[in-house]
Amino acid sequence: MKTKERVNWVLTIVLILGTLTVFFPLYMAIIIAFKKPTEMTNDVAGALSFPQQWSFDNFTQAMEVTDFWHSLGNSLLIAVATIVLAILIHSVAGYAIARSVATHKMYRVVYLYIVSGMFVPFAILMMPLVKQTAQMGLGNRLGVILLYVVFYMPMNILLYVGYLKNIPQALDEAAEIDGATTWKTYWSIIFPMMKPMHATVAVLTALGTWNDVMTPLVIMSGTGENTLPLAQLNFQTQFGTNYNLAFASYLLSLIPILIFYIVCQKQILNGVANGAVKG
């Protein structure tokens, strides 16, 4: 006789409320993006209602206002360059720390020093960084990329070190016995094994860089170059916000990062779970 499974109603209700919390803003964004400005009303029922006629005019205008393809190219360049450099640099640093932290106290100090950078707010560093990057000729996209690589180093190294603790060091010792150098061992054996964590780091870094407004705003100010979040500031004026065009632009900018997440999602949960076990 099969036992009847009990439903955890408290957890079920929490999950339903959480789902509504996520999907309701998305529903609002889609509805408003397809509406004409004349259909926008102050009452709640009017705001939640479907458009009288579904039209892509708002998307076309939003692309013109934001110079979409140019801004998209800048965002892609910054995000892709940051992800590649973060995976290459942070994984190597994480490997060096993870394999030495148990035997060398200095690596433990370095690890704690790097991770402590997670607690330093950007507002404190903003003005010094603006002046320093300007003096070094890095008040451009390259400067933003380098700053992102530094900003995301604490979080990424924390994840890499935690994940590497689950990869037996016996693999390194066996490779050393076979005559492989440390670099050969890392790139041929360890680096491919960290694929789930690479995907996790890539997605987390991409989300941060793709949606960031403040860093490009203060670093690239006056260069004439815009990322998508910067270009979307054009919808906000001192007299109000054009919500129809703004939400249409937000949906357009959501598509690339959503596709990237879907591609990497199979590796993400495994990477986060393993990286958090002993991190």
C-alpha positions in Angstrom: 0.0 0.0 0.0 1.4 3.3 -1.0 1.7 6.0 1.6 0.0 9.3 0.7 2.5 12.1 0.3 1.7 15.2 2.3 1.7 18.5 0.5 3.8 21.2 2.2 1.3 24.0 1.7 3.5 26.7 3.4 6.3 26.0 1.0 3.9 25.8 -2.0 2.4 29.2 -1.1 5.8 30.7 -0.7 6.9 29.4 -4.1 3.7 30.7 -5.8 4.2 34.1 -4.2 7.8 34.1 -5.3 6.8 33.1 -8.9 4.2 35.9 -9.0 6.8 38.4 -7.7 9.1 37.5 -10.6 6.6 37.3 -13.4 4.4 40.3 -12.5 7.0 42.9 -13.3 7.9 41.0 -16.5 4.2 41.0 -17.5 4.0 44.7 -16.8 7.1 45.3 -18.9 5.7 43.3 -21.9 2.3 44.9 -21.7 3.6 48.5 -21.5 6.2 47.9 -24.2 3.4 47.1 -26.7 1.1 49.9 -25.7 0.8 53.3 -27.3 1.4 56.3 -25.0 -2.3 57.2 -25.4 -3.3 53.9 -23.8 -1.4 54.6 -20.6 -3.9 55.5 -17.8 -3.5 56.2 -14.1 -5.9 53.5 -12.9 -4.6 50.0 -12.1 -7.0 48.2 -14.4 -5.9 50.3 -17.4 -2.3 49.7 -16.6 -2.8 45.9 -16.4 -5.0 45.6 -19.5 -3.8 44.3 -22.8 -2.9 46.7 -25.6 -5.8 47.6 -27.9 -3.5 46.8 -30.8 -0.2 45.0 -30.5 2.5 46.9 -32.3 6.3 46.9 -32.5 6.5 50.7 -33.1 7.9 51.2 -29.6 10.7 48.8 -30.2 11.6 50.5 -33.5 11.6 53.9 -31.8 13.6 52.6 -28.8 16.3 51.2 -31.1 16.6 54.6 -32.8 16.7 56.6 -29.6 19.4 54.3 -28.0 21.4 53.8 -31.2 20.7 50.2 -30.4 23.2 48.3 -32.6 26.2 50.6 -31.6 25.3 50.5 -27.9 24.7 46.7 -28.1 28.2 46.3 -29.7 29.8 48.2 -26.8 28.0 46.2 -24.2 28.9 42.9 -26.0 32.5 43.9 -26.3 32.8 44.9 -22.6 30.9 41.8 -21.4 32.7 39.2 -23.6 36.2 40.7 -22.9 35.5 40.8 -19.1 34.2 37.2 -19.1 37.2 35.8 -21.0 39.7 37.7 -18.9 37.9 36.8 -15.6 37.9 33.1 -16.4 41.5 33.0 -17.5 42.9 35.2 -14.7 40.6 34.3 -11.8 40.8 30.6 -12.4 44.6 30.6 -12.4 44.6 32.7 -9.2 42.0 30.4 -7.6 44.1 27.3 -8.5 47.2 28.8 -7.0 45.5 29.7 -3.8 43.4 26.5 -3.5 46.5 24.2 -3.9 48.7 26.2 -1.5 46.4 27.7 1.1 46.7 24.6 3.3 50.5 24.5 3.4 51.4 28.2 3.1 50.0 30.7 5.5 50.8 33.6 3.2 48.4 32.2 0.6 45.7 32.2 3.3 46.4 35.9 4.0 46.3 36.7 0.2 43.0 34.8 -0.1 41.4 36.7 2.7 42.7 40.0 1.4 41.3 39.4 -2.0 37.9 38.2 -0.8 37.6 41.2 1.6 37.3 43.3 -1.5 33.7 42.1 -1.7 32.9 44.4 1.2 34.3 47.6 -0.3 31.5 49.6 -1.9 32.0 51.2 -5.3 30.9 54.6 -4.0 34.1 54.9 -1.9 36.4 54.0 -4.9 34.5 55.9 -7.5 36.1 59.4 -7.4 39.7 58.1 -7.0 39.2 55.6 -9.9 37.8 58.3 -12.2 40.8 60.5 -11.6 43.3 57.6 -11.9 41.8 56.2 -15.1 41.8 59.6 -16.6 45.4 60.2 -15.8 46.4 56.8 -17.2 44.4 57.3 -20.4 41.9 54.5 -19.5 38.8 56.6 -19.4 37.3 54.4 -22.1 36.0 50.9 -22.8 39.4 49.3 -22.0 39.4 51.0 -18.6 35.9 49.7 -17.8 36.9 46.2 -18.8 40.0 46.2 -16.5 38.0 47.6 -13.6 35.4 44.9 -14.0 38.1 42.2 -14.0 39.3 43.7 -10.7 35.8 44.2 -9.2 34.7 40.6 -9.8 37.9 39.0 -8.7 36.9 38.5 -5.0 33.6 36.8 -5.8 35.1 34.7 -8.6 38.1 33.6 -6.7 35.9 32.6 -3.8 33.9 30.4 -6.1 36.9 28.9 -7.8 38.7 28.1 -4.6 35.6 26.4 -3.2 35.2 24.4 -6.3 38.9 23.4 -6.6 38.8 22.0 -3.0 36.4 19.3 -4.4 39.0 18.3 -7.1 41.5 15.8 -5.5 45.0 17.0 -5.4 46.1 13.5 -6.2 45.4 14.4 -9.9 48.1 17.0 -9.7 50.5 14.6 -8.0 49.9 11.9 -10.6 50.5 14.4 -13.4 53.7 15.5 -11.8 54.9 12.0 -11.5 54.3 11.6 -15.3 56.5 14.6 -15.9 53.9 17.3 -16.4 54.7 20.8 -15.3 52.3 22.8 -13.1 51.1 24.8 -16.1 50.6 21.7 -18.2 48.7 20.0 -15.4 46.4 23.0 -14.9 45.5 23.7 -18.6 45.3 20.0 -19.6 43.6 18.5 -16.6 42.2 21.0 -14.0 40.9 23.7 -16.3 38.6 21.4 -18.4 37.3 19.9 -15.1 36.2 23.3 -13.9 33.7 23.7 -16.8 30.7 24.0 -14.5 32.4 26.8 -12.5 33.5 28.5 -15.6 29.9 28.7 -16.7 28.8 30.0 -13.3 31.5 32.7 -13.3 30.6 33.6 -16.8 26.9 34.1 -16.1 27.4 36.0 -12.8 30.0 38.2 -14.4 27.9 38.8 -17.5 24.9 39.8 -15.4 26.9 42.3 -13.4 28.6 43.9 -16.4 25.6 43.8 -18.7 23.3 45.7 -16.2 25.8 48.0 -14.7 25.2 51.7 -15.2 27.5 53.5 -12.7 30.9 52.3 -13.9 30.5 53.1 -17.6 28.8 56.4 -16.6 31.7 57.7 -14.5 34.6 56.2 -16.5 33.4 56.7 -20.1 31.8 60.1 -19.5 32.6 62.5 -22.4 33.8 59.8 -24.8 30.6 59.6 -26.8 30.5 55.8 -26.3 27.4 54.3 -24.7 26.5 50.8 -23.4 22.9 49.8 -23.5 22.1 50.8 -19.8 23.7 54.2 -20.5 21.7 54.7 -23.7 18.5 53.8 -21.8 19.0 56.9 -19.6 17.7 58.9 -22.6 14.2 57.8 -21.7 14.4 59.7 -18.4 14.1 63.5 -18.4 13.4 66.1 -15.8 9.8 66.1 -17.0 9.2 62.4 -16.8 9.9 59.0 -18.2 8.7 57.5 -21.5 7.7 54.2 -20.1 6.6 52.7 -23.4 9.9 53.2 -25.1 11.9 52.4 -21.9 10.2 49.0 -21.4 10.6 48.2 -25.0 14.3 48.9 -24.8 14.6 46.9 -21.6 13.1 43.9 -23.3 15.5 44.2 -26.2 18.5 44.4 -23.9 17.2 41.3 -22.0 17.3 39.0 -25.0 21.1 38.6 -25.3 21.7 37.9 -21.6 18.7 35.6 -21.4 20.0 33.5 -24.4 23.4 33.3 -22.7 21.9 32.2 -19.5 19.9 29.5 -21.2 23.0 28.2 -22.9 24.9 27.9 -19.7 22.2 26.9 -17.3 23.0 23.2 -17.4 26.4 23.9 -15.8 25.4 26.6 -13.4 23.6 24.7 -10.6 26.4 22.1 -10.4 29.0 24.8 -10.3 27.3 26.8 -7.5 26.6 23.8 -5.4 30.1 22.4 -5.6 31.7 25.8 -5.2 29.7 26.4 -2.0 30.5 23.1 -0.2 33.9 24.0 1.2 34.3 27.6 0.1 
